[in-house]
Coordinates of C-alpha atoms in Angstrom, one line a residue:
M1 CA 17.3 -7.7 -28.1
P2 CA 15.2 -6.7 -25.0
L3 CA 16.7 -5.2 -22.0
L4 CA 15.4 -7.9 -19.7
D5 CA 14.2 -11.5 -20.9
I6 CA 12.7 -13.9 -18.4
K7 CA 12.1 -17.3 -19.5
D8 CA 10.2 -20.0 -17.6
L9 CA 11.3 -18.7 -14.2
S10 CA 10.2 -20.9 -11.1
V11 CA 11.1 -20.4 -7.5
T12 CA 10.4 -23.2 -5.0
F13 CA 10.6 -22.8 -1.2
D14 CA 11.2 -26.1 0.6
A15 CA 12.3 -25.0 4.2
I16 CA 9.9 -26.9 6.4
P17 CA 10.8 -30.6 6.8
A18 CA 7.7 -33.1 6.1
S19 CA 5.8 -30.4 4.3
P20 CA 5.0 -29.9 0.7
P21 CA 7.2 -27.4 -1.1
V22 CA 5.9 -23.8 -2.0
R23 CA 6.2 -22.9 -5.6
A24 CA 6.1 -19.1 -5.2
V25 CA 6.6 -18.4 -8.8
D26 CA 5.5 -20.8 -11.4
S27 CA 7.0 -20.8 -15.1
V28 CA 6.9 -16.8 -15.5
N29 CA 7.8 -15.4 -18.7
L30 CA 8.3 -11.6 -18.8
S31 CA 10.3 -9.3 -21.2
L32 CA 11.2 -5.5 -20.8
E33 CA 12.6 -3.1 -23.3
A34 CA 15.0 -0.4 -22.7
G35 CA 12.9 2.9 -21.6
E36 CA 9.8 0.8 -21.0
T37 CA 7.8 0.5 -17.9
L38 CA 6.2 -2.8 -17.0
A39 CA 3.7 -3.0 -14.3
V40 CA 3.2 -6.1 -12.4
V41 CA -0.2 -6.4 -10.4
G42 CA -1.4 -8.8 -8.2
E43 CA -2.7 -9.6 -4.5
S44 CA -0.3 -10.1 -1.6
G45 CA 1.5 -13.5 -1.9
S46 CA 0.9 -13.6 -5.8
G47 CA 4.6 -13.9 -6.5
K48 CA 5.4 -10.4 -7.5
T49 CA 8.2 -9.7 -5.0
V50 CA 9.9 -13.0 -5.1
T51 CA 10.0 -12.5 -8.9
A52 CA 11.8 -9.2 -8.5
L53 CA 14.2 -10.6 -5.9
S54 CA 15.1 -13.2 -8.3
L55 CA 16.4 -10.4 -10.7
L56 CA 18.8 -9.3 -7.7
G57 CA 19.9 -12.9 -6.7
L58 CA 18.4 -12.3 -3.4
N59 CA 16.3 -15.4 -3.0
P60 CA 17.8 -17.9 -0.3
P61 CA 20.2 -20.5 -1.5
E62 CA 19.6 -24.0 -2.2
P63 CA 18.2 -26.3 -0.5
V64 CA 16.0 -23.9 1.1
C65 CA 15.0 -22.2 -2.3
A66 CA 15.4 -23.5 -5.8
T67 CA 15.3 -21.3 -8.7
T68 CA 15.2 -22.4 -12.3
G69 CA 14.7 -21.0 -15.6
S70 CA 16.4 -18.0 -17.4
I71 CA 17.1 -14.4 -16.5
R72 CA 19.0 -12.3 -19.4
L73 CA 20.0 -8.7 -18.7
N74 CA 21.1 -7.2 -22.2
G75 CA 21.9 -10.8 -23.3
E76 CA 23.7 -11.7 -20.2
E77 CA 22.6 -14.7 -18.3
L78 CA 22.5 -13.5 -14.7
R79 CA 21.7 -16.9 -13.2
A80 CA 25.1 -17.9 -14.2
L81 CA 26.7 -15.5 -12.0
D82 CA 28.7 -16.2 -8.8
A83 CA 28.5 -14.1 -5.6
K84 CA 31.0 -11.4 -6.9
G85 CA 29.2 -11.2 -10.1
W86 CA 25.9 -10.6 -8.3
R87 CA 27.6 -7.9 -6.2
S88 CA 28.4 -6.0 -9.6
V89 CA 25.0 -6.4 -10.8
R90 CA 23.1 -5.1 -7.6
G91 CA 22.7 -1.5 -7.2
R92 CA 24.9 -0.6 -10.4
R93 CA 22.8 -2.4 -13.1
V94 CA 20.0 -3.4 -11.3
A95 CA 18.4 -1.4 -8.3
M96 CA 15.3 -1.8 -6.3
V97 CA 13.1 0.5 -4.3
F98 CA 11.6 -1.6 -1.7
Q99 CA 8.1 -1.4 -0.3
D100 CA 9.0 -0.2 3.2
P101 CA 11.5 2.6 3.2
S102 CA 12.2 2.3 7.1
S103 CA 13.6 -1.3 6.5
A104 CA 15.5 -0.4 3.4
L105 CA 17.6 2.6 5.1
N106 CA 20.2 2.2 7.6
P107 CA 18.8 3.9 11.0
L108 CA 22.6 4.4 12.1
L109 CA 23.7 6.3 9.1
T110 CA 22.7 9.6 7.7
I111 CA 20.9 9.8 4.3
G112 CA 24.0 11.3 2.7
T113 CA 26.3 8.9 3.9
Q114 CA 24.1 5.9 2.7
I115 CA 23.8 7.5 -0.8
T116 CA 27.4 8.4 -1.1
D117 CA 28.7 4.9 0.0
A118 CA 26.6 3.4 -2.5
V119 CA 27.8 5.3 -5.5
R120 CA 31.5 5.0 -4.4
A121 CA 31.0 1.3 -4.0
H122 CA 30.5 1.0 -7.7
E123 CA 32.4 4.2 -9.3
R124 CA 35.8 5.5 -8.6
M125 CA 35.1 9.0 -7.4
S126 CA 36.0 11.4 -4.5
R127 CA 33.6 11.9 -1.6
A128 CA 32.8 15.5 -2.9
E129 CA 31.7 14.2 -6.3
A130 CA 29.8 11.5 -4.6
R131 CA 28.0 14.1 -2.3
G132 CA 27.2 16.1 -5.6
R133 CA 25.6 13.0 -7.0
A134 CA 23.6 12.4 -3.7
V135 CA 22.3 15.9 -4.0
Q136 CA 21.3 15.3 -7.5
A137 CA 19.7 12.0 -6.7
L138 CA 17.5 13.6 -4.0
E139 CA 16.5 16.6 -6.2
Q140 CA 15.4 14.1 -8.9
A141 CA 13.4 12.3 -6.2
Q142 CA 11.6 15.6 -5.5
M143 CA 13.1 15.7 -1.9
P144 CA 12.7 19.4 -0.5
D145 CA 15.9 20.9 0.6
P146 CA 18.1 18.2 -0.4
E147 CA 21.4 19.6 0.9
S148 CA 19.9 19.7 4.6
R149 CA 18.7 16.1 4.2
L150 CA 22.0 14.6 3.7
R151 CA 22.7 15.3 7.3
Q152 CA 19.6 14.0 8.6
Y153 CA 18.8 10.1 9.7
P154 CA 15.9 8.1 8.6
H155 CA 13.8 8.6 11.7
E156 CA 14.0 12.3 11.3
L157 CA 11.9 12.1 8.0
S158 CA 8.3 11.6 7.4
G159 CA 7.1 8.2 5.7
G160 CA 6.9 10.0 2.4
M161 CA 10.4 11.7 2.7
R162 CA 11.8 8.2 3.6
Q163 CA 10.3 6.8 0.5
R164 CA 11.8 9.5 -1.6
A165 CA 15.2 9.0 0.0
A166 CA 15.1 5.3 -0.8
I167 CA 14.2 6.2 -4.3
A168 CA 17.2 8.6 -4.5
L169 CA 19.4 5.7 -3.1
A170 CA 18.3 3.4 -5.9
I171 CA 18.7 5.8 -8.7
A172 CA 22.0 7.6 -7.6
S173 CA 24.0 4.8 -9.6
K174 CA 21.9 5.2 -12.7
P175 CA 21.0 1.6 -13.1
E176 CA 19.9 -0.2 -16.3
L177 CA 16.8 -1.6 -14.6
L178 CA 14.9 -0.2 -11.7
I179 CA 12.7 -2.4 -9.8
A180 CA 10.1 -0.4 -7.8
D181 CA 8.1 -2.3 -5.3
E182 CA 5.2 -0.2 -4.4
P183 CA 7.2 2.9 -4.6
T184 CA 4.4 5.4 -4.0
T185 CA 2.6 3.9 -1.3
A186 CA 3.6 6.3 1.3
L187 CA 3.3 9.3 -0.9
D188 CA 0.5 11.8 -1.3
V189 CA -1.1 12.2 -4.6
A190 CA 0.9 15.3 -5.6
V191 CA 4.2 13.7 -5.0
Q192 CA 3.2 10.5 -6.3
A193 CA 2.5 12.1 -9.6
E194 CA 5.8 14.0 -9.5
I195 CA 7.8 10.8 -8.5
M196 CA 6.3 8.6 -11.3
A197 CA 6.9 11.4 -13.7
M198 CA 10.5 11.4 -12.6
L199 CA 10.8 7.8 -13.0
R200 CA 9.4 7.9 -16.5
S201 CA 11.9 10.8 -17.4
L202 CA 14.6 8.7 -16.2
C203 CA 13.6 5.7 -18.2
A204 CA 13.5 7.9 -21.4
D205 CA 16.6 9.9 -20.9
L206 CA 18.8 6.9 -19.6
G207 CA 17.3 4.1 -21.4
M208 CA 16.4 2.5 -18.0
G209 CA 13.8 0.0 -17.8
L210 CA 11.3 0.2 -15.1
I211 CA 9.5 -2.7 -13.3
L212 CA 6.6 -1.4 -11.3
I213 CA 5.1 -3.6 -8.8
T214 CA 1.9 -2.1 -7.6
H215 CA -1.7 -2.7 -6.5
D216 CA -2.8 0.7 -7.7
L217 CA -4.4 0.5 -11.1
G218 CA -4.8 4.2 -11.5
V219 CA -1.1 4.4 -11.4
V220 CA -0.9 1.5 -13.8
A221 CA -3.3 3.1 -16.2
E222 CA -1.3 6.5 -16.4
Q223 CA 2.2 5.1 -16.1
A224 CA 2.7 1.6 -17.5
D225 CA 3.3 0.8 -21.1
R226 CA 2.7 -3.1 -20.5
V227 CA 1.2 -4.8 -17.4
A228 CA 1.5 -8.3 -16.2
V229 CA -1.1 -9.5 -13.8
M230 CA -0.1 -12.4 -11.3
Y231 CA -2.1 -14.7 -9.3
A232 CA -0.8 -17.7 -7.1
G233 CA 2.7 -17.4 -8.7
R234 CA 1.7 -17.4 -12.5
V235 CA 1.1 -14.7 -14.8
V236 CA -2.6 -14.9 -15.6
E237 CA -2.8 -11.9 -18.0
S238 CA -0.4 -9.8 -19.8
G239 CA -0.2 -7.2 -22.6
P240 CA -0.3 -3.4 -23.4
A241 CA -1.7 -1.7 -20.3
A242 CA -4.4 0.1 -22.2
R243 CA -5.6 -3.0 -23.8
V244 CA -5.6 -5.1 -20.8
L245 CA -7.4 -2.4 -18.6
E246 CA -10.0 -1.6 -21.3
D247 CA -10.6 -5.2 -22.3
P248 CA -9.4 -7.6 -19.6
R249 CA -9.9 -11.3 -20.7
M250 CA -9.3 -13.0 -17.1
P251 CA -12.0 -12.9 -14.5
Y252 CA -9.5 -12.2 -11.9
T253 CA -8.2 -8.8 -13.8
Q254 CA -12.0 -7.9 -14.2
A255 CA -12.3 -8.4 -10.3
L256 CA -9.2 -6.1 -9.6
L257 CA -10.6 -3.3 -11.8
A258 CA -14.2 -3.7 -10.3
A259 CA -12.9 -3.5 -6.8
T260 CA -10.6 -0.4 -7.3
P261 CA -12.3 2.7 -5.7
R262 CA -12.8 5.4 -8.2
I263 CA -12.7 9.3 -7.7
D264 CA -15.6 10.0 -9.9
A265 CA -17.9 7.4 -8.2
A266 CA -20.8 8.2 -5.9
A267 CA -19.9 9.1 -2.3
R268 CA -19.5 6.2 0.1
T269 CA -20.4 3.5 -2.7
R270 CA -20.1 0.0 -1.5
L271 CA -17.1 -1.3 -3.3
F272 CA -17.1 -4.6 -5.3
S273 CA -15.0 -7.2 -3.3
V274 CA -13.6 -10.4 -4.5
E275 CA -15.1 -13.2 -2.5
G276 CA -12.7 -15.8 -0.8
Q277 CA -8.9 -15.7 -0.4
P278 CA -5.9 -16.5 -2.4
P279 CA -5.0 -20.3 -2.3
R280 CA -2.4 -21.6 0.0
L281 CA 0.5 -22.6 -2.3
R282 CA 1.3 -25.5 -0.4
E283 CA -2.2 -27.1 -1.3
R284 CA -2.1 -26.1 -5.0
A285 CA -5.3 -26.7 -6.9
T286 CA -5.5 -29.3 -9.6
G287 CA -7.2 -26.9 -11.9
C288 CA -7.3 -23.1 -12.4
S289 CA -6.1 -21.5 -9.0
F290 CA -8.8 -18.8 -9.2
A291 CA -11.6 -21.2 -9.8
P292 CA -12.6 -21.3 -6.1
R293 CA -13.3 -17.6 -6.1
C294 CA -14.3 -17.3 -9.8
P295 CA -18.2 -16.7 -10.2
V296 CA -18.2 -17.9 -13.7
A297 CA -16.1 -21.0 -13.0
V298 CA -17.5 -24.4 -14.5
D299 CA -16.5 -27.9 -13.7
D300 CA -13.5 -28.0 -16.4
C301 CA -12.0 -24.9 -14.5
R302 CA -11.5 -27.1 -11.4
T303 CA -9.7 -29.8 -13.3
T304 CA -7.6 -28.0 -16.2
V305 CA -5.0 -25.6 -15.7
P306 CA -5.5 -23.1 -18.3
E307 CA -2.6 -21.9 -20.6
L308 CA -1.4 -18.5 -21.1
K309 CA -2.5 -18.0 -24.8
V310 CA -2.1 -15.0 -26.9
Y311 CA -5.3 -13.3 -28.0
G312 CA -5.2 -10.6 -30.7
S313 CA -1.8 -8.4 -30.6
D314 CA 0.4 -9.2 -27.7
H315 CA -2.5 -9.8 -25.3
A316 CA -2.4 -12.9 -23.3
A317 CA -4.6 -14.6 -20.7
A318 CA -4.8 -17.8 -18.8
C319 CA -8.6 -18.7 -18.9
L320 CA -10.8 -21.2 -20.6
F321 CA -13.2 -18.5 -21.6
A322 CA -10.5 -15.9 -22.7
D323 CA -11.9 -16.0 -26.4
A324 CA -15.3 -14.7 -25.0
P325 CA -14.8 -13.0 -21.8
V326 CA -17.3 -12.2 -19.5
E327 CA -17.5 -8.4 -18.7
L328 CA -18.4 -7.1 -15.3
P329 CA -21.6 -4.9 -14.9
A330 CA -21.1 -1.2 -14.7
R331 CA -19.8 -0.2 -11.2
R332 CA -21.8 3.0 -11.2
T333 CA -24.8 0.7 -10.4
A334 CA -23.3 -0.5 -7.1
P335 CA -25.4 0.2 -4.2
V336 CA -24.6 3.3 -2.1
R337 CA -23.8 2.2 1.5
G338 CA -26.7 1.9 3.9
P339 CA -28.5 4.6 6.1
E340 CA -26.5 6.7 8.5
P341 CA -26.0 4.6 11.7
A342 CA -28.6 4.9 14.5
A343 CA -25.8 5.1 17.0
A344 CA -24.5 8.4 15.5
V345 CA -25.1 11.7 17.7
P346 CA -27.9 14.0 16.4
D347 CA -26.7 17.3 14.7
G348 CA -25.8 19.8 17.3
A349 CA -24.8 17.2 19.8
A350 CA -21.2 17.3 21.5
P351 CA -18.7 15.7 19.1
L352 CA -16.9 12.5 20.1
V353 CA -13.4 14.0 19.6
E354 CA -12.6 17.7 19.7
F355 CA -9.4 19.6 18.7
D356 CA -9.6 23.2 19.7
G357 CA -7.0 25.6 18.7
V358 CA -4.4 23.0 18.8
D359 CA -0.6 23.8 18.3
L360 CA 2.3 21.3 18.4
R361 CA 5.9 22.5 18.1
Y362 CA 9.0 20.4 17.9
P363 CA 12.6 22.0 18.8
V364 CA 15.1 22.2 16.2
R365 CA 18.6 21.3 17.4
G366 CA 21.9 22.3 15.9
G367 CA 25.7 22.5 16.3
A368 CA 28.0 20.3 18.1
L369 CA 26.1 20.4 21.4
R370 CA 22.7 19.9 19.7
R371 CA 21.3 23.0 21.4
V372 CA 17.8 24.2 20.5
T373 CA 18.2 26.7 17.7
G374 CA 14.5 27.1 16.7
Q375 CA 11.1 25.5 16.5
L376 CA 9.2 23.6 14.0
H377 CA 5.5 24.1 13.7
A378 CA 4.0 20.9 12.9
V379 CA 0.3 21.7 13.9
Q380 CA -0.9 25.4 14.0
D381 CA -4.1 26.6 15.5
V382 CA -6.2 23.4 14.2
S383 CA -9.8 23.1 15.2
L384 CA -11.7 20.0 14.3
R385 CA -14.6 18.0 15.3
V386 CA -15.1 14.2 14.8
E387 CA -18.8 12.9 15.4
A388 CA -19.7 9.5 16.6
G389 CA -20.6 7.3 13.6
R390 CA -19.1 9.6 11.1
T391 CA -15.7 9.5 9.2
L392 CA -13.4 12.5 9.0
A393 CA -10.6 12.2 6.4
L394 CA -7.5 14.2 6.8
V395 CA -5.8 14.8 3.5
G396 CA -2.6 16.5 2.6
E397 CA 1.0 16.1 1.6
S398 CA 3.7 14.4 3.4
G399 CA 4.9 16.7 6.4
S400 CA 1.6 18.7 6.4
G401 CA 0.9 17.6 10.1
K402 CA -1.7 15.0 9.7
T403 CA 0.0 12.3 11.7
S404 CA 1.2 14.9 14.3
L405 CA -2.3 15.9 15.0
T406 CA -3.6 12.3 15.4
K407 CA -0.7 11.8 17.9
L408 CA -2.2 14.3 20.1
L409 CA -5.3 12.2 20.4
L410 CA -3.4 9.0 20.9
R411 CA -1.4 10.8 23.8
L412 CA 1.8 10.2 21.8
E413 CA 2.6 13.9 21.9
Q414 CA 1.5 16.8 24.4
P415 CA 0.2 19.9 22.6
S416 CA 2.0 23.1 22.9
G417 CA -1.1 24.9 23.0
G418 CA -4.8 24.3 22.7
T419 CA -7.0 21.3 24.0
V420 CA -7.9 17.8 22.8
R421 CA -10.9 16.2 24.2
Y422 CA -12.6 12.5 23.7
D423 CA -16.1 12.3 24.8
G424 CA -15.6 15.1 27.4
I425 CA -12.2 13.7 28.7
D426 CA -9.2 16.0 28.6
V427 CA -6.9 13.7 26.7
T428 CA -3.8 15.5 28.3
R429 CA -4.8 15.0 31.8
P430 CA -7.1 11.9 32.1
G431 CA -7.6 10.1 35.5
P432 CA -7.0 6.3 35.9
A433 CA -10.5 5.2 35.0
E434 CA -10.5 7.6 32.0
L435 CA -7.1 6.6 30.8
R436 CA -8.2 2.9 30.7
R437 CA -11.4 3.9 28.8
L438 CA -9.2 5.9 26.2
Q439 CA -7.0 3.0 25.9
R440 CA -9.9 0.7 24.8
E441 CA -12.2 3.0 23.0
V442 CA -9.4 4.9 20.8
Q443 CA -7.5 2.3 18.6
V444 CA -5.1 3.1 15.8
V445 CA -3.8 1.5 12.6
F446 CA -0.3 2.9 12.0
Q447 CA 0.9 3.6 8.3
N448 CA 4.1 1.2 8.7
P449 CA 2.9 -2.5 9.5
Y450 CA 6.6 -3.6 9.4
A451 CA 7.1 -1.5 12.5
S452 CA 3.8 -1.7 14.4
L453 CA 4.0 -5.5 14.9
D454 CA 6.3 -7.2 17.4
P455 CA 8.4 -9.6 15.3
R456 CA 9.0 -11.8 18.4
M457 CA 5.4 -12.5 18.8
T458 CA 3.1 -14.8 16.7
I459 CA -0.2 -13.3 15.3
R460 CA -2.1 -15.3 18.0
Q461 CA -0.1 -13.4 20.8
I462 CA -0.4 -10.1 18.9
L463 CA -4.5 -10.4 18.8
Q464 CA -4.7 -11.9 22.2
E465 CA -2.6 -9.2 24.1
P466 CA -5.2 -6.1 24.0
L467 CA -8.1 -8.6 24.6
R468 CA -6.4 -10.1 27.8
V469 CA -5.3 -6.6 29.0
H470 CA -8.9 -5.6 29.0
G471 CA -10.5 -8.8 30.2
L472 CA -12.3 -9.8 27.1
E473 CA -12.7 -13.3 25.6
S474 CA -9.7 -14.3 23.5
G475 CA -10.6 -18.0 22.4
E476 CA -9.9 -19.5 19.1
D477 CA -13.3 -18.5 17.7
V478 CA -12.8 -14.8 18.4
L479 CA -9.2 -14.8 17.0
T480 CA -10.2 -16.6 13.7
G481 CA -13.2 -14.3 13.3
L482 CA -11.0 -11.3 13.4
L483 CA -8.6 -12.8 10.8
R484 CA -11.5 -13.8 8.6
D485 CA -12.9 -10.2 8.8
V486 CA -9.6 -8.9 7.2
G487 CA -9.2 -11.6 4.6
L488 CA -6.9 -13.9 6.3
D489 CA -7.0 -17.7 7.3
S490 CA -6.7 -19.2 10.8
F491 CA -3.4 -20.8 9.8
A492 CA -2.0 -17.5 10.2
L493 CA -2.3 -17.5 14.0
D494 CA 0.8 -19.5 14.8
R495 CA 3.1 -17.7 12.5
F496 CA 5.3 -14.6 13.0
P497 CA 5.0 -11.3 11.2
S498 CA 8.2 -12.1 9.2
A499 CA 6.2 -14.9 7.4
F500 CA 3.8 -12.2 5.6
S501 CA 3.8 -9.7 3.1
G502 CA 3.5 -6.1 3.7
G503 CA -0.1 -6.1 2.9
Q504 CA -0.9 -9.3 4.9
R505 CA 1.0 -7.5 7.9
Q506 CA -1.3 -4.5 7.6
R507 CA -4.5 -6.9 7.8
V508 CA -3.2 -8.2 11.0
A509 CA -2.6 -4.7 12.3
I510 CA -6.2 -3.7 11.4
A511 CA -7.7 -6.9 13.0
R512 CA -5.8 -6.0 16.2
A513 CA -7.4 -2.6 16.3
L514 CA -10.8 -4.0 15.7
A515 CA -10.4 -6.7 18.5
L516 CA -11.7 -4.1 21.2
R517 CA -14.4 -2.8 19.1
P518 CA -13.5 0.7 19.8
R519 CA -15.5 3.9 19.3
I520 CA -12.9 5.5 17.3
I521 CA -10.2 4.2 15.0
V522 CA -7.3 6.4 13.8
C523 CA -6.6 4.9 10.4
D524 CA -3.1 6.4 9.3
E525 CA -2.8 5.0 5.7
A526 CA -4.5 1.9 7.0
V527 CA -5.2 0.5 3.4
S528 CA -2.4 2.0 1.5
A529 CA -0.3 -1.2 1.7
L530 CA -3.4 -3.5 0.7
D531 CA -4.1 -4.8 -2.7
V532 CA -7.3 -3.6 -4.1
S533 CA -9.4 -6.7 -3.6
I534 CA -8.4 -6.8 0.2
Q535 CA -8.8 -3.1 0.4
A536 CA -12.3 -3.4 -0.7
Q537 CA -13.2 -6.0 1.7
V538 CA -11.6 -3.8 4.5
L539 CA -13.2 -0.7 3.5
N540 CA -16.7 -2.4 3.4
L541 CA -15.9 -4.1 6.8
L542 CA -15.2 -0.6 8.4
A543 CA -18.4 0.8 6.9
D544 CA -20.6 -2.2 8.2
L545 CA -19.1 -1.8 11.7
Q546 CA -19.7 2.0 11.6
A547 CA -23.3 1.3 10.6
A548 CA -23.7 -1.2 13.2
H549 CA -21.8 0.2 16.3
G550 CA -21.6 4.0 15.5
M551 CA -17.9 3.8 15.2
A552 CA -16.0 6.9 14.2
Y553 CA -13.0 7.0 12.1
L554 CA -10.3 9.6 11.8
F555 CA -8.9 8.5 8.3
I556 CA -5.5 9.7 7.0
T557 CA -5.0 8.9 3.5
H558 CA -3.4 10.1 0.3
D559 CA -5.6 8.3 -1.7
L560 CA -8.6 10.5 -2.9
A561 CA -10.6 7.6 -4.4
V562 CA -10.5 5.9 -0.9
V563 CA -11.6 9.1 0.7
R564 CA -14.4 9.2 -1.8
S565 CA -15.7 5.9 -0.7
V566 CA -15.6 6.5 3.1
A567 CA -15.6 10.1 4.3
H568 CA -18.4 12.0 5.4
R569 CA -16.4 15.2 5.9
I570 CA -12.7 16.2 4.6
A571 CA -10.1 18.2 6.2
V572 CA -7.2 19.3 3.7
M573 CA -4.0 20.1 5.6
R574 CA -0.8 21.9 4.5
H575 CA 2.1 23.2 6.5
G576 CA 0.4 22.3 9.7
R577 CA -2.9 24.3 8.9
I578 CA -6.4 23.3 7.8
V579 CA -6.8 25.2 4.4
E580 CA -10.2 23.6 3.9
E581 CA -13.0 21.6 5.6
G582 CA -16.4 20.5 4.9
P583 CA -18.7 17.7 3.6
A584 CA -17.1 15.5 1.2
E585 CA -19.7 15.8 -1.5
E586 CA -19.1 19.8 -1.5
I587 CA -15.4 19.5 -1.6
Y588 CA -15.3 17.0 -4.4
A589 CA -18.0 18.9 -6.3
A590 CA -16.6 22.5 -5.8
P591 CA -13.3 22.7 -3.9
A592 CA -12.5 26.2 -2.7
H593 CA -8.9 26.2 -2.0
D594 CA -6.2 26.0 -4.9
Y595 CA -4.4 23.2 -3.1
T596 CA -7.4 21.0 -2.8
R597 CA -8.1 21.5 -6.6
E598 CA -4.3 20.5 -7.2
L599 CA -4.8 17.3 -5.0
L600 CA -7.9 16.3 -7.2
A601 CA -6.3 17.0 -10.4
S602 CA -3.1 14.8 -9.5
A603 CA -5.3 11.7 -8.5
P604 CA -3.9 8.7 -10.5
G605 CA -6.4 7.1 -12.8
R606 CA -8.9 10.0 -12.8
H607 CA -9.1 10.0 -16.4
A608 CA -8.6 6.5 -16.9
R609 CA -11.1 4.4 -18.6
T610 CA -11.9 1.0 -17.0
T611 CA -13.9 -2.1 -17.7
A612 CA -16.8 -0.4 -16.1
D613 CA -17.1 2.2 -18.5
S614 CA -17.0 0.0 -21.6
P615 CA -20.1 -1.3 -23.5
H616 CA -21.8 -4.4 -22.0
S617 CA -20.5 -7.7 -23.3
P618 CA -22.8 -9.9 -25.4
H619 CA -22.4 -12.6 -22.5
Q620 CA -24.2 -10.0 -20.2
E621 CA -26.8 -12.5 -19.0
R622 CA -23.9 -14.1 -16.9
S623 CA -22.7 -10.9 -15.4
P624 CA -25.2 -10.8 -12.2
Q625 CA -23.0 -13.6 -10.7
W626 CA -20.4 -11.0 -10.0
Q627 CA -22.5 -9.2 -7.7
R628 CA -23.0 -12.0 -5.1

């Protein structure tokens, strides 16, 4: 008997009068054995998270949301539970690590209080015993100095540390099933590898099942036993992870693999992107939902809904051509991005941004009166240059000082020492005209799209605000064009941020940053929340804007494959210092510092074999259509 058995699960939302209902999940069948990892992959809005919430009974009640089908956990039908029964399941038997740790953690309570309260809600134990369990959970989540973290609040932790605290909160009660919704999005590659190894170890030791919702196919290749690919609410391909990734039979799966940046690809290679956008579920197509975006679709694809059929051993796909799949051409033939931008400054000219011997220290407070007891050196003696028309990637673990350094350029922090200049302007003491220029020409895309968008404003108001402040055109065509650039339809303009998934919110944040056509954009994990198809579109868009306008990027990321595809130069930070800096090609070919070599060795999917490496299909004559 499987640990989890989902049969014909459908979730339909009908919250808007006089509008057709939305079938967010459509006849999904999944199963999971104890100790096994099932990866659920798909674009934003494909139904992954709604499926996961159904396992916790967290979907809205009827008539707003109707859920049908069967969900069995160790043979018990969960859909038959009442409210009290669901409370006994949530956290104790089924736990979830949500995509955004800031919204999952209570900002008014310390980390220790949240974990101990969660444990004592399900088990009878003293507060001292619960505190010991909290420390153990934080250690398992690779949290540094777990004892001291118990006394800290979520806002005192970095994004990666908050994610580790959220993971500790989920595993503290030792659940039978753990659902991890993008659990490593905010983590650097070294910690990402440690966290995933820890989750795998827990699955093996405790017999816990793991459902991993992710868009990172490198993580899927290395961590998952089986994979289910979702599109428009349906499972379109499933099977053993190695078999699905090496021999995908659904064109959508092939497209996701082709769009994934690879650490062994040529530097600044233009990424394959899936043309078009996912369908609006209120306007479901009569045939295959992927047909409008599929380059090998025929007329039958637009009139016939393909069934999910099994091919070979436990490998299922929903495609009319699944018995003779069309392979993608090798991605190594993808063209390298065009010539360097003409707007870039010549070698030896003054840089656009200059950090010169910069220090940043935060006071450390303690005791009942919260007096200053010491100082934390977030940035120590950092000197960097960002040239116009170039991309400098900042790489390093959580808490290494990357975001703190960029806050100095954005005037969100004052340096404790050294200087920060933008195009000759002292950023710490600009005049009125210089300040207005800084506000327009220096833009930022923050790591957390949930916190960077005002929940009381519509997307139209969010995009119009910077344009109106600077006296620029903010008409319908301008706003629609900005959304189109980041893969969203104009229907999003009159909706609020709460109506979108995390990846879709991040696209809105990127569109807002692009609105003023700045000279430099600080991208703080700007594409980490995006699924691979939209990630490829956005990275290609950023490269095109750089080539056309000489725009510069200060790119903070933990994804070394993304760095490979965008960066001209790389600076590796650790403990507030730059430990290595130089041209991207040189650092990838021959890293000089041990920490850089450790990061490269830890990159997920580095040794994974994808469709692009497999021999050409006998149907190769149709493959060039994928390149349009």
